[in-house]
Short mmCIF file of C-alpha atoms and ligand atoms in Angstrom, two decimals:
data_model
loop_
_atom_site.label_atom_id
_atom_site.label_comp_id
_atom_site.label_asym_id
_atom_site.label_seq_id
_atom_site.Cartn_x
_atom_site.Cartn_y
_atom_site.Cartn_z
CA UNK A 1 -31.94 3.96 59.52
CA UNK A 2 -32.46 3.44 55.80
CA UNK A 3 -32.26 7.17 55.40
CA UNK A 4 -28.92 7.31 57.25
CA UNK A 5 -27.56 4.49 55.10
CA UNK A 6 -28.52 6.28 51.90
CA UNK A 7 -27.21 9.56 53.20
CA UNK A 8 -23.86 7.94 54.04
CA UNK A 9 -23.68 6.16 50.71
CA UNK A 10 -24.52 9.40 49.00
CA UNK A 11 -21.81 11.27 50.90
CA UNK A 12 -19.17 8.65 50.06
CA UNK A 13 -20.09 8.60 46.38
CA UNK A 14 -20.24 12.37 46.17
CA UNK A 15 -16.84 13.01 47.67
CA UNK A 16 -15.26 10.15 45.70
CA UNK A 17 -16.65 11.31 42.38
CA UNK A 18 -16.39 15.03 42.90
CA UNK A 19 -12.60 14.91 43.18
CA UNK A 20 -12.38 13.60 39.64
CA UNK A 21 -11.80 16.01 36.79
CA UNK A 22 -14.46 15.67 34.12
CA UNK A 23 -13.41 15.39 30.47
CA UNK A 24 -16.15 16.63 28.17
CA UNK A 25 -15.86 15.95 24.43
CA UNK A 26 -17.81 18.51 22.44
CA UNK A 27 -18.58 17.25 18.92
CA UNK A 28 -19.18 20.54 17.21
CA UNK A 29 -18.31 18.94 13.84
CA UNK A 30 -21.05 16.29 14.09
CA UNK A 31 -23.31 16.44 11.04
CA UNK A 32 -27.07 16.15 10.59
CA UNK A 33 -27.91 17.15 14.11
CA UNK A 34 -31.48 18.14 15.02
CA UNK A 35 -32.72 21.59 15.96
CA UNK A 36 -33.53 22.32 19.59
CA UNK A 37 -37.11 23.48 19.10
CA UNK A 38 -37.48 26.88 20.68
CA UNK A 39 -40.89 25.71 21.91
CA UNK A 40 -39.05 23.60 24.51
CA UNK A 41 -38.76 26.94 26.33
CA UNK A 42 -42.56 27.31 26.34
CA UNK A 43 -44.68 28.72 29.13
CA UNK A 44 -48.08 27.93 30.61
CA UNK A 45 -50.59 30.46 31.97
CA UNK A 46 -53.75 29.15 33.62
CA UNK A 47 -56.68 30.86 35.32
CA UNK A 48 -55.38 29.62 38.63
CA UNK A 49 -54.63 31.62 41.75
CA UNK A 50 -52.83 34.85 40.87
CA UNK A 51 -51.39 33.77 37.53
CA UNK A 52 -53.72 35.70 35.21
CA UNK A 53 -55.19 38.28 37.60
CA UNK A 54 -52.45 40.15 39.55
CA UNK A 55 -49.72 38.27 37.71
CA UNK A 56 -50.36 39.15 34.07
CA UNK A 57 -53.47 41.30 34.08
CA UNK A 58 -54.19 44.18 36.44
CA UNK A 59 -56.57 46.06 34.16
CA UNK A 60 -56.06 49.45 32.53
CA UNK A 61 -57.41 51.33 35.58
CA UNK A 62 -54.85 49.87 37.97
CA UNK A 63 -52.27 51.98 39.85
CA UNK A 64 -49.75 49.32 38.96
CA UNK A 65 -47.93 50.49 35.83
CA UNK A 66 -49.50 48.65 32.91
CA UNK A 67 -49.76 48.57 29.16
CA UNK A 68 -53.48 48.40 28.34
CA UNK A 69 -54.05 46.31 31.47
CA UNK A 70 -50.98 44.03 31.28
CA UNK A 71 -48.34 44.56 33.98
CA UNK A 72 -45.54 46.55 32.39
CA UNK A 73 -42.80 44.98 34.54
CA UNK A 74 -43.98 41.49 33.63
CA UNK A 75 -44.22 42.22 29.91
CA UNK A 76 -40.69 43.62 29.91
CA UNK A 77 -39.30 40.67 31.85
CA UNK A 78 -41.00 38.22 29.47
CA UNK A 79 -39.73 40.07 26.41
CA UNK A 80 -36.18 39.61 27.74
CA UNK A 81 -36.92 35.94 28.33
CA UNK A 82 -37.98 35.38 24.69
CA UNK A 83 -41.10 33.32 25.33
CA UNK A 84 -41.67 31.20 22.20
CA UNK A 85 -45.12 29.81 23.01
CA UNK A 86 -47.72 30.20 25.76
CA UNK A 87 -50.41 27.67 26.68
CA UNK A 88 -53.76 29.01 27.96
CA UNK A 89 -56.38 28.96 29.60
CA UNK A 90 -55.54 25.72 31.46
CA UNK A 91 -54.86 23.10 32.75
CA UNK A 92 -57.90 21.79 34.52
CA UNK A 93 -59.55 25.19 34.10
CA UNK A 94 -59.66 24.69 30.32
CA UNK A 95 -62.22 21.89 30.54
CA UNK A 96 -64.67 24.15 32.38
CA UNK A 97 -63.96 27.26 30.35
CA UNK A 98 -66.57 28.56 27.95
CA UNK A 99 -64.81 31.01 25.68
CA UNK A 100 -67.97 32.98 24.79
CA UNK A 101 -68.05 34.17 28.42
CA UNK A 102 -64.71 35.91 27.87
CA UNK A 103 -65.39 38.00 24.76
CA UNK A 104 -67.33 41.20 24.18
CA UNK A 105 -67.97 44.14 26.52
CA UNK A 106 -66.51 43.41 29.96
CA UNK A 107 -69.65 44.50 31.78
CA UNK A 108 -71.61 41.76 29.99
CA UNK A 109 -69.19 38.98 30.76
CA UNK A 110 -70.65 36.52 33.27
CA UNK A 111 -68.96 35.45 36.49
CA UNK A 112 -68.11 31.83 37.12
CA UNK A 113 -66.73 29.85 40.01
CA UNK A 114 -63.29 28.46 39.35
CA UNK A 115 -64.13 25.16 40.98
CA UNK A 116 -60.79 23.52 40.25
CA UNK A 117 -58.76 26.20 41.95
CA UNK A 118 -60.03 27.32 45.31
CA UNK A 119 -63.58 28.29 44.30
CA UNK A 120 -62.38 31.75 43.31
CA UNK A 121 -64.81 33.94 41.39
CA UNK A 122 -63.66 34.41 37.81
CA UNK A 123 -65.04 37.53 36.14
CA UNK A 124 -63.84 36.61 32.64
CA UNK A 125 -62.20 40.01 32.17
CA UNK A 126 -59.21 38.23 30.66
CA UNK A 127 -60.40 36.28 27.64
CA UNK A 128 -59.52 35.43 24.07
CA UNK A 129 -58.67 38.98 22.92
CA UNK A 130 -56.59 39.68 26.01
CA UNK A 131 -54.66 36.46 25.53
CA UNK A 132 -54.00 36.87 21.82
CA UNK A 133 -52.99 40.51 22.25
CA UNK A 134 -50.51 39.46 24.94
CA UNK A 135 -49.02 36.87 22.58
CA UNK A 136 -48.63 39.57 19.96
CA UNK A 137 -46.84 41.85 22.44
CA UNK A 138 -44.49 39.03 23.39
CA UNK A 139 -44.12 37.77 19.83
CA UNK A 140 -44.97 34.25 20.96
CA UNK A 141 -47.19 31.53 19.53
CA UNK A 142 -50.51 31.05 21.31
CA UNK A 143 -51.33 27.49 22.36
CA UNK A 144 -55.04 27.07 23.14
CA UNK A 145 -56.29 24.32 25.37
CA UNK A 146 -59.82 23.47 24.26
CA UNK A 147 -62.71 22.34 26.42
CA UNK A 148 -63.61 18.71 25.77
CA UNK A 149 -64.60 17.69 29.30
CA UNK A 150 -67.63 19.97 29.72
CA UNK A 151 -67.86 21.73 26.36
CA UNK A 152 -69.31 20.75 23.03
CA UNK A 153 -67.81 20.02 19.64
CA UNK A 154 -69.68 23.05 18.29
CA UNK A 155 -68.24 25.33 20.98
CA UNK A 156 -64.65 24.34 20.24
CA UNK A 157 -65.19 24.48 16.47
CA UNK A 158 -66.63 27.98 16.77
CA UNK A 159 -63.74 29.16 18.94
CA UNK A 160 -61.30 28.21 16.20
CA UNK A 161 -63.51 29.93 13.64
CA UNK A 162 -63.83 33.08 15.80
CA UNK A 163 -60.07 33.35 16.06
CA UNK A 164 -58.97 32.43 12.56
CA UNK A 165 -61.73 33.05 9.98
CA UNK A 166 -61.79 36.15 7.81
CA UNK A 167 -65.52 36.03 7.11
CA UNK A 168 -68.65 34.40 8.51
CA UNK A 169 -70.75 34.68 11.66
CA UNK A 170 -67.92 34.09 14.08
CA UNK A 171 -65.57 36.46 12.25
CA UNK A 172 -68.33 39.07 12.31
CA UNK A 173 -68.67 38.69 16.07
CA UNK A 174 -64.91 39.08 16.51
CA UNK A 175 -65.01 42.24 14.41
CA UNK A 176 -67.85 43.63 16.54
CA UNK A 177 -65.61 42.98 19.53
CA UNK A 178 -62.92 45.16 18.05
CA UNK A 179 -60.62 42.86 16.12
CA UNK A 180 -60.87 42.96 12.34
CA UNK A 181 -58.00 40.76 11.27
CA UNK A 182 -58.07 37.13 12.30
CA UNK A 183 -55.23 35.90 14.46
CA UNK A 184 -53.07 32.96 13.52
CA UNK A 185 -53.59 29.89 15.67
CA UNK A 186 -51.24 26.96 15.31
CA UNK A 187 -51.29 24.93 18.51
CA UNK A 188 -54.67 23.57 19.53
CA UNK A 189 -54.97 21.19 22.50
CA UNK A 190 -58.08 19.01 22.37
CA UNK A 191 -58.77 18.61 26.09
CA UNK A 192 -56.43 18.53 29.07
CA UNK A 193 -55.71 15.61 31.39
CA UNK A 194 -58.74 13.83 29.97
CA UNK A 195 -57.87 10.89 32.23
CA UNK A 196 -58.50 13.15 35.27
CA UNK A 197 -59.83 16.69 35.71
CA UNK A 198 -60.63 16.79 31.99
CA UNK A 199 -63.40 14.19 32.23
CA UNK A 200 -62.04 11.07 33.93
CA UNK A 201 -62.13 9.18 30.64
CA UNK A 202 -60.62 5.87 29.68
CA UNK A 203 -58.02 6.15 26.91
CA UNK A 204 -60.19 4.17 24.46
CA UNK A 205 -63.14 6.51 24.99
CA UNK A 206 -60.98 9.65 24.84
CA UNK A 207 -59.30 8.48 21.63
CA UNK A 208 -62.72 8.51 19.96
CA UNK A 209 -63.67 11.81 21.58
CA UNK A 210 -60.41 13.30 20.34
CA UNK A 211 -61.09 12.13 16.78
CA UNK A 212 -64.56 13.61 16.87
CA UNK A 213 -63.58 17.01 18.30
CA UNK A 214 -60.50 17.29 16.10
CA UNK A 215 -62.55 16.60 12.97
CA UNK A 216 -64.59 19.78 13.34
CA UNK A 217 -61.73 22.12 14.18
CA UNK A 218 -61.40 23.46 10.66
CA UNK A 219 -58.66 25.41 8.98
CA UNK A 220 -59.82 28.80 7.73
CA UNK A 221 -58.15 31.15 5.27
CA UNK A 222 -54.73 29.58 5.22
CA UNK A 223 -54.46 29.03 8.97
CA UNK A 224 -52.77 25.70 9.70
CA UNK A 225 -53.64 23.92 12.93
CA UNK A 226 -51.29 21.63 14.86
CA UNK A 227 -53.78 19.46 16.76
CA UNK A 228 -52.65 18.01 20.06
CA UNK A 229 -54.26 15.11 21.86
CA UNK A 230 -54.40 15.15 25.64
CA UNK A 231 -51.66 12.81 26.78
CA UNK A 232 -50.53 10.72 29.68
CA UNK A 233 -49.32 11.63 33.11
CA UNK A 234 -45.89 10.42 34.21
CA UNK A 235 -45.65 6.65 33.94
CA UNK A 236 -49.04 5.93 32.29
CA UNK A 237 -47.58 4.26 29.20
CA UNK A 238 -50.87 2.57 28.37
CA UNK A 239 -52.49 5.96 27.66
CA UNK A 240 -49.79 6.76 25.10
CA UNK A 241 -50.10 3.30 23.56
CA UNK A 242 -53.89 3.49 23.16
CA UNK A 243 -53.82 7.03 21.78
CA UNK A 244 -51.10 6.18 19.26
CA UNK A 245 -52.91 3.00 18.29
CA UNK A 246 -56.33 4.57 17.80
CA UNK A 247 -55.87 8.22 16.92
CA UNK A 248 -52.33 8.89 15.64
CA UNK A 249 -53.56 9.57 12.10
CA UNK A 250 -55.69 12.45 13.38
CA UNK A 251 -53.12 14.22 15.53
CA UNK A 252 -49.98 16.25 15.01
CA UNK A 253 -48.90 16.01 18.62
CA UNK A 254 -49.52 14.09 21.82
CA UNK A 255 -48.96 15.66 25.19
CA UNK A 256 -47.42 14.42 28.44
CA UNK A 257 -47.38 15.87 31.97
CA UNK A 258 -44.59 15.27 34.47
CA UNK A 259 -44.31 17.14 37.74
CA UNK A 260 -41.42 16.92 40.19
CA UNK A 261 -43.49 16.13 43.24
CA UNK A 262 -42.86 13.74 46.10
CA UNK A 263 -46.42 12.40 46.01
CA UNK A 264 -49.99 13.50 45.22
CA UNK A 265 -51.41 12.68 48.62
CA UNK A 266 -50.06 14.18 51.82
CA UNK A 267 -47.49 16.93 52.22
CA UNK A 268 -45.27 17.73 49.27
CA UNK A 269 -42.62 19.48 51.32
CA UNK A 270 -41.90 23.19 51.58
CA UNK A 271 -40.53 25.25 48.71
CA UNK A 272 -38.27 27.04 51.21
CA UNK A 273 -36.25 25.90 54.19
CA UNK A 274 -35.78 22.30 53.00
CA UNK A 275 -32.77 20.20 53.95
CA UNK A 276 -29.99 18.82 51.76
CA UNK A 277 -31.58 15.36 51.57
CA UNK A 278 -34.72 16.89 50.16
CA UNK A 279 -32.66 18.92 47.68
CA UNK A 280 -31.11 15.76 46.26
CA UNK A 281 -34.41 13.88 46.26
CA UNK A 282 -36.12 16.62 44.29
CA UNK A 283 -33.32 17.08 41.76
CA UNK A 284 -33.09 13.29 41.34
CA UNK A 285 -36.85 13.00 40.86
CA UNK A 286 -36.77 15.77 38.24
CA UNK A 287 -34.15 13.99 36.12
CA UNK A 288 -36.25 10.83 36.05
CA UNK A 289 -38.06 12.64 33.23
CA UNK A 290 -35.26 11.31 31.00
CA UNK A 291 -36.42 7.73 31.51
CA UNK A 292 -40.08 8.70 31.29
CA UNK A 293 -39.52 10.47 27.96
CA UNK A 294 -37.53 7.51 26.61
CA UNK A 295 -40.34 5.11 27.48
CA UNK A 296 -43.10 7.21 25.92
CA UNK A 297 -40.92 7.83 22.88
CA UNK A 298 -40.29 4.11 22.43
CA UNK A 299 -44.06 3.52 22.27
CA UNK A 300 -44.47 6.37 19.79
CA UNK A 301 -41.56 5.04 17.70
CA UNK A 302 -43.27 1.67 17.41
CA UNK A 303 -46.36 3.28 15.84
CA UNK A 304 -44.69 6.21 14.13
CA UNK A 305 -41.08 5.42 13.19
CA UNK A 306 -40.91 8.52 10.94
CA UNK A 307 -41.56 10.68 14.02
CA UNK A 308 -44.38 12.60 12.40
CA UNK A 309 -46.29 12.96 15.67
CA UNK A 310 -44.58 15.31 18.11
CA UNK A 311 -44.40 14.79 21.85
CA UNK A 312 -45.32 17.88 23.89
CA UNK A 313 -44.43 17.97 27.56
CA UNK A 314 -46.98 20.69 28.06
CA UNK A 315 -46.83 20.72 31.86
CA UNK A 316 -43.70 20.17 33.94
CA UNK A 317 -41.90 21.64 36.94
CA UNK A 318 -41.68 21.44 40.72
CA UNK A 319 -44.79 21.19 42.89
CA UNK A 320 -44.41 21.92 46.61
CA UNK A 321 -46.73 22.86 49.47
CA UNK A 322 -48.16 26.36 49.07
CA UNK A 323 -46.54 29.19 51.01
CA UNK A 324 -47.99 29.31 54.55
CA UNK A 325 -51.04 31.56 54.80
CA UNK A 326 -51.89 31.40 51.09
CA UNK A 327 -54.95 29.73 49.54
CA UNK A 328 -54.17 25.99 49.13
CA UNK A 329 -56.03 26.08 45.82
CA UNK A 330 -53.79 28.81 44.41
CA UNK A 331 -50.56 26.79 44.24
CA UNK A 332 -48.35 29.75 45.11
CA UNK A 333 -44.82 28.62 45.97
CA UNK A 334 -41.45 30.34 46.31
CA UNK A 335 -38.52 29.39 44.13
CA UNK A 336 -34.93 28.69 45.17
CA UNK A 337 -31.60 27.64 43.76
CA UNK A 338 -33.02 24.10 43.94
CA UNK A 339 -35.66 25.07 41.36
CA UNK A 340 -32.95 26.61 39.19
CA UNK A 341 -31.07 23.32 39.29
CA UNK A 342 -34.21 21.37 38.35
CA UNK A 343 -34.78 23.77 35.44
CA UNK A 344 -31.23 23.53 34.09
CA UNK A 345 -30.95 19.76 34.40
CA UNK A 346 -34.39 19.27 32.85
CA UNK A 347 -33.61 21.55 29.90
CA UNK A 348 -30.33 19.71 29.35
CA UNK A 349 -32.34 16.49 29.14
CA UNK A 350 -34.98 17.99 26.83
CA UNK A 351 -32.25 18.98 24.37
CA UNK A 352 -31.31 15.32 24.03
CA UNK A 353 -34.90 14.40 23.12
CA UNK A 354 -35.41 17.09 20.57
CA UNK A 355 -36.06 14.67 17.69
CA UNK A 356 -39.41 13.70 19.25
CA UNK A 357 -39.91 16.35 21.93
CA UNK A 358 -41.17 19.40 20.09
CA UNK A 359 -42.46 21.48 22.98
CA UNK A 360 -42.31 21.78 26.78
CA UNK A 361 -44.30 24.26 28.90
CA UNK A 362 -43.13 24.87 32.42
CA UNK A 363 -45.92 25.29 34.97
CA UNK A 364 -46.48 28.17 35.30
CA UNK A 365 -45.41 31.59 34.10
CA UNK A 366 -46.22 33.73 37.16
CA UNK A 367 -47.32 33.18 40.78
CA UNK A 368 -48.13 29.48 40.32
CA UNK A 369 -45.87 26.44 40.94
CA UNK A 370 -42.35 26.77 39.45
CA UNK A 371 -42.89 30.30 38.25
CA UNK A 372 -40.60 32.59 36.29
CA UNK A 373 -41.98 35.61 38.11
CA UNK A 374 -43.66 36.34 41.44
CA UNK A 375 -45.69 39.46 42.14
CA UNK A 376 -46.93 41.20 45.28
CA UNK A 377 -48.90 44.39 44.67
CA UNK A 378 -46.66 46.55 42.52
CA UNK A 379 -43.55 44.52 43.35
CA UNK A 380 -42.08 41.86 41.12
CA UNK A 381 -39.43 39.21 41.70
CA UNK A 382 -37.52 37.32 39.03
CA UNK A 383 -37.05 33.80 40.33
CA UNK A 384 -33.92 31.64 40.03
CA UNK A 385 -35.86 29.63 37.42
CA UNK A 386 -36.37 32.81 35.38
CA UNK A 387 -32.62 33.33 35.31
CA UNK A 388 -31.98 29.82 34.01
CA UNK A 389 -34.55 30.34 31.23
CA UNK A 390 -32.96 33.68 30.35
CA UNK A 391 -29.41 32.30 30.36
CA UNK A 392 -30.50 29.28 28.29
CA UNK A 393 -32.53 31.15 25.67
CA UNK A 394 -29.47 31.09 23.39
CA UNK A 395 -30.30 27.42 22.74
CA UNK A 396 -33.69 28.24 21.22
CA UNK A 397 -33.80 26.94 17.64
CA UNK A 398 -30.04 26.30 17.72
CA UNK A 399 -28.53 23.12 16.30
CA UNK A 400 -27.90 20.45 18.90
CA UNK A 401 -24.21 19.69 19.45
CA UNK A 402 -23.59 16.24 20.95
CA UNK A 403 -21.29 15.97 23.94
CA UNK A 404 -19.94 12.94 25.75
CA UNK A 405 -18.53 12.81 29.21
CA UNK A 406 -18.40 10.56 32.21
CA UNK A 407 -21.25 12.07 34.16
CA UNK A 408 -20.70 10.01 37.31
CA UNK A 409 -23.69 9.05 39.40
CA UNK A 410 -25.09 9.98 42.76
CA UNK A 411 -27.68 8.12 44.79
CA UNK A 412 -30.17 10.42 46.49
CA UNK A 413 -31.28 9.71 50.08
CA UNK A 414 -34.47 8.06 48.82
CA UNK A 415 -32.47 5.86 46.46
CA UNK A 416 -32.90 7.72 43.19
CA UNK A 417 -29.98 7.87 40.78
CA UNK A 418 -28.89 11.20 39.35
CA UNK A 419 -25.94 12.44 37.33
CA UNK A 420 -23.18 14.27 39.11
CA UNK A 421 -22.78 16.77 36.31
CA UNK A 422 -24.96 17.71 33.34
CA UNK A 423 -23.76 19.37 30.11
CA UNK A 424 -25.49 20.51 26.93
CA UNK A 425 -24.29 22.36 23.84
CA UNK A 426 -25.65 23.95 20.69
CA UNK A 427 -24.59 26.11 17.79
CA UNK A 428 -26.80 29.07 16.91
CA UNK A 429 -27.66 30.50 13.48
CA UNK A 430 -24.62 32.82 13.60
CA UNK A 431 -22.32 29.87 14.26
CA UNK A 432 -21.78 30.77 17.92
CA UNK A 433 -21.27 27.78 20.18
CA UNK A 434 -23.01 27.69 23.56
CA UNK A 435 -22.21 25.20 26.31
CA UNK A 436 -24.33 25.06 29.47
CA UNK A 437 -23.31 23.13 32.56
CA UNK A 438 -25.19 22.26 35.74
CA UNK A 439 -23.26 21.11 38.80
CA UNK A 440 -25.87 19.78 41.27
CA UNK A 441 -23.35 18.78 43.95
CA UNK A 442 -23.94 20.94 47.00
CA UNK A 443 -20.48 20.98 48.49
CA UNK A 444 -18.01 20.49 45.63
CA UNK A 445 -16.89 22.61 42.72
CA UNK A 446 -16.15 20.51 39.64
CA UNK A 447 -13.46 21.09 37.07
CA UNK A 448 -14.38 20.31 33.49
CA UNK A 449 -12.08 20.19 30.51
CA UNK A 450 -13.96 20.80 27.26
CA UNK A 451 -12.25 19.14 24.29
CA UNK A 452 -13.46 20.12 20.82
CA UNK A 453 -13.31 18.18 17.54
CA UNK A 454 -11.64 20.90 15.51
CA UNK A 455 -12.65 24.17 17.03
CA UNK A 456 -9.94 26.38 18.54
CA UNK A 457 -11.66 28.55 21.13
CA UNK A 458 -10.66 32.20 21.00
CA UNK A 459 -13.11 34.36 22.89
CA UNK A 460 -14.93 32.62 25.70
CA UNK A 461 -17.33 34.43 27.97
CA UNK A 462 -19.57 33.02 30.65
CA UNK A 463 -22.32 33.62 33.14
CA UNK A 464 -22.89 31.76 36.38
CA UNK A 465 -25.98 31.36 38.52
CA UNK A 466 -24.99 30.45 42.07
CA UNK A 467 -26.09 31.46 45.54
CA UNK A 468 -24.95 31.37 49.13
CA UNK A 469 -27.01 28.25 49.75
CA UNK A 470 -29.30 25.94 47.80
CA UNK A 471 -32.16 27.40 49.87
CA UNK A 472 -31.45 30.96 48.66
CA UNK A 473 -34.32 32.73 46.92
CA UNK A 474 -35.31 36.16 45.74
CA UNK A 475 -37.73 38.00 47.97
CA UNK A 476 -39.83 41.15 47.71
CA UNK A 477 -38.14 44.33 48.84
CA UNK A 478 -34.71 42.71 49.14
CA UNK A 479 -31.60 42.61 46.99
CA UNK A 480 -31.80 39.48 44.80
CA UNK A 481 -30.02 36.58 46.51
CA UNK A 482 -29.87 34.59 43.26
CA UNK A 483 -28.85 36.44 40.11
CA UNK A 484 -26.47 35.65 37.23
CA UNK A 485 -22.95 37.02 37.39
CA UNK A 486 -20.06 37.04 34.93
CA UNK A 487 -18.13 33.77 35.06
CA UNK A 488 -14.37 34.00 34.85
CA UNK A 489 -12.99 30.63 36.05
CA UNK A 490 -12.02 29.77 32.46
CA UNK A 491 -8.60 28.63 31.18
CA UNK A 492 -7.81 28.12 27.49
CA UNK A 493 -5.21 25.56 26.42
CA UNK A 494 -5.07 25.35 22.62
CA UNK A 495 -7.99 23.17 21.57
CA UNK A 496 -9.43 22.75 25.04
CA UNK A 497 -10.91 24.92 27.74
CA UNK A 498 -10.93 24.19 31.46
CA UNK A 499 -13.65 25.61 33.68
CA UNK A 500 -14.26 25.28 37.39
CA UNK A 501 -17.98 25.16 38.02
CA UNK A 502 -18.92 26.15 41.59
CA UNK A 503 -20.95 23.82 43.80
CA UNK A 504 -24.70 23.89 43.11
CA UNK A 505 -24.41 26.27 40.20
CA UNK A 506 -25.35 26.67 36.55
CA UNK A 507 -22.79 28.02 34.09
CA UNK A 508 -23.39 29.10 30.49
CA UNK A 509 -20.41 29.59 28.20
CA UNK A 510 -20.37 31.37 24.84
CA UNK A 511 -17.63 30.65 22.30
O1 AHR B 601 -50.61 23.21 36.63
C1 AHR B 601 -51.58 22.92 37.58
C2 AHR B 601 -52.48 21.77 37.17
O2 AHR B 601 -51.74 20.59 37.09
C3 AHR B 601 -53.13 21.86 35.82
O3 AHR B 601 -54.29 22.61 35.84
C4 AHR B 601 -53.45 20.43 35.52
O4 AHR B 601 -53.48 20.17 34.13
C5 AHR B 601 -52.37 19.66 36.23
O5 AHR B 601 -52.89 18.62 36.99
#
């Protein structure tokens, strides 16, 4: 009954609001605006299910076309995406990973059981060299997640030395393994989810552990580390408070994890074939990240008003039930227009937090959770989420342009509030203005008039990501059901531009 009431209320609000025309004021003349850190478009690759093996790495002997063992189709798709940073090797896996097992001749690398993720046997054929070489191919920053839960201070310290030192025992070992020059390593995570799979610690205890581990991660030969403390999950504000109170002077960044999931126990709902109520509930849950970020940021502001310590949302995205017939520990889920909407609305929010939020890493890059790419044998699928990340990559490192508009509000069937429309804008290094719009309403196009401070739009082009239904997805061996198309519903009137954004679509405009 409650559900019917919310559904009715939702329907009434939606049709009432959706008839309104939305006036959007774009303040392209606003001064002193922050940069949208390109790292907000970061990725995450864990030894989990088919992310590393099958997804990224097939080995040089594979029949699947590859470049020295990396899938060629994946590398090309990621180059187009412009991946700024990639986090590895976990996740929960990181706190059981012993990096020495993954260097040197492959035949000598020991096997291990990946006990976090389905008990799969890990042969360590993808290790430090394979990861750093991939980052070089993609021209992205590596972000290492170090083992605090089951590793030692010495082990983590030596990993940093192995990667970054020019001389010494660890550098010598790296050279013997075929790499003369050190790599650069900036982002170093000291543990992952230390409140849970990373050791079940209390924040007070972890704060001290963090300080100890971080102390011995040295900077060699001009390499500068950006040390990141393992942060809170979702609404655990106490974790952030304790870490800021006790360890802020020793960290450059503090992480946070927020998944769009209906609950951790019991079914999470299917990634495909969901109903409209579930669509709104998921999108509404995803935009709650705005409030969660604000609350963590307020705590950080109290301890660090200069905003020296960055906030890194180094895991986020949708989490549904695995696809039927797949290993429950492998977290393989399909990806629909609903995921695309979550991605666009989340990125729009992240842009507004860019003064504190310096990185975000969607989970995960391939074959796991809200993936960019899915693979099956030699086939590859670019997901709707991939397309949003590709369309939005123009915002990477661009200057934030404030917008104001009456966003209207919807109430989802489970009572969550979400905006009826979501807009973001930025100006890139060449002075080009980009405006991205997400219309989450399933059954109504919305007309937006963009009013600029001074700017007189001349050439406007656009792309739209829309599909037959919100359940549409891209499948193996089929024509893509969700792919960007040129957007032409644009009218110029002097200093303003009117666009009609289709129902449940994402539009990116370039001025
Ligand atoms: O991304 C999957 C898992 O989610 C990660 O391993 C862990 O950090 C989080 O709980």
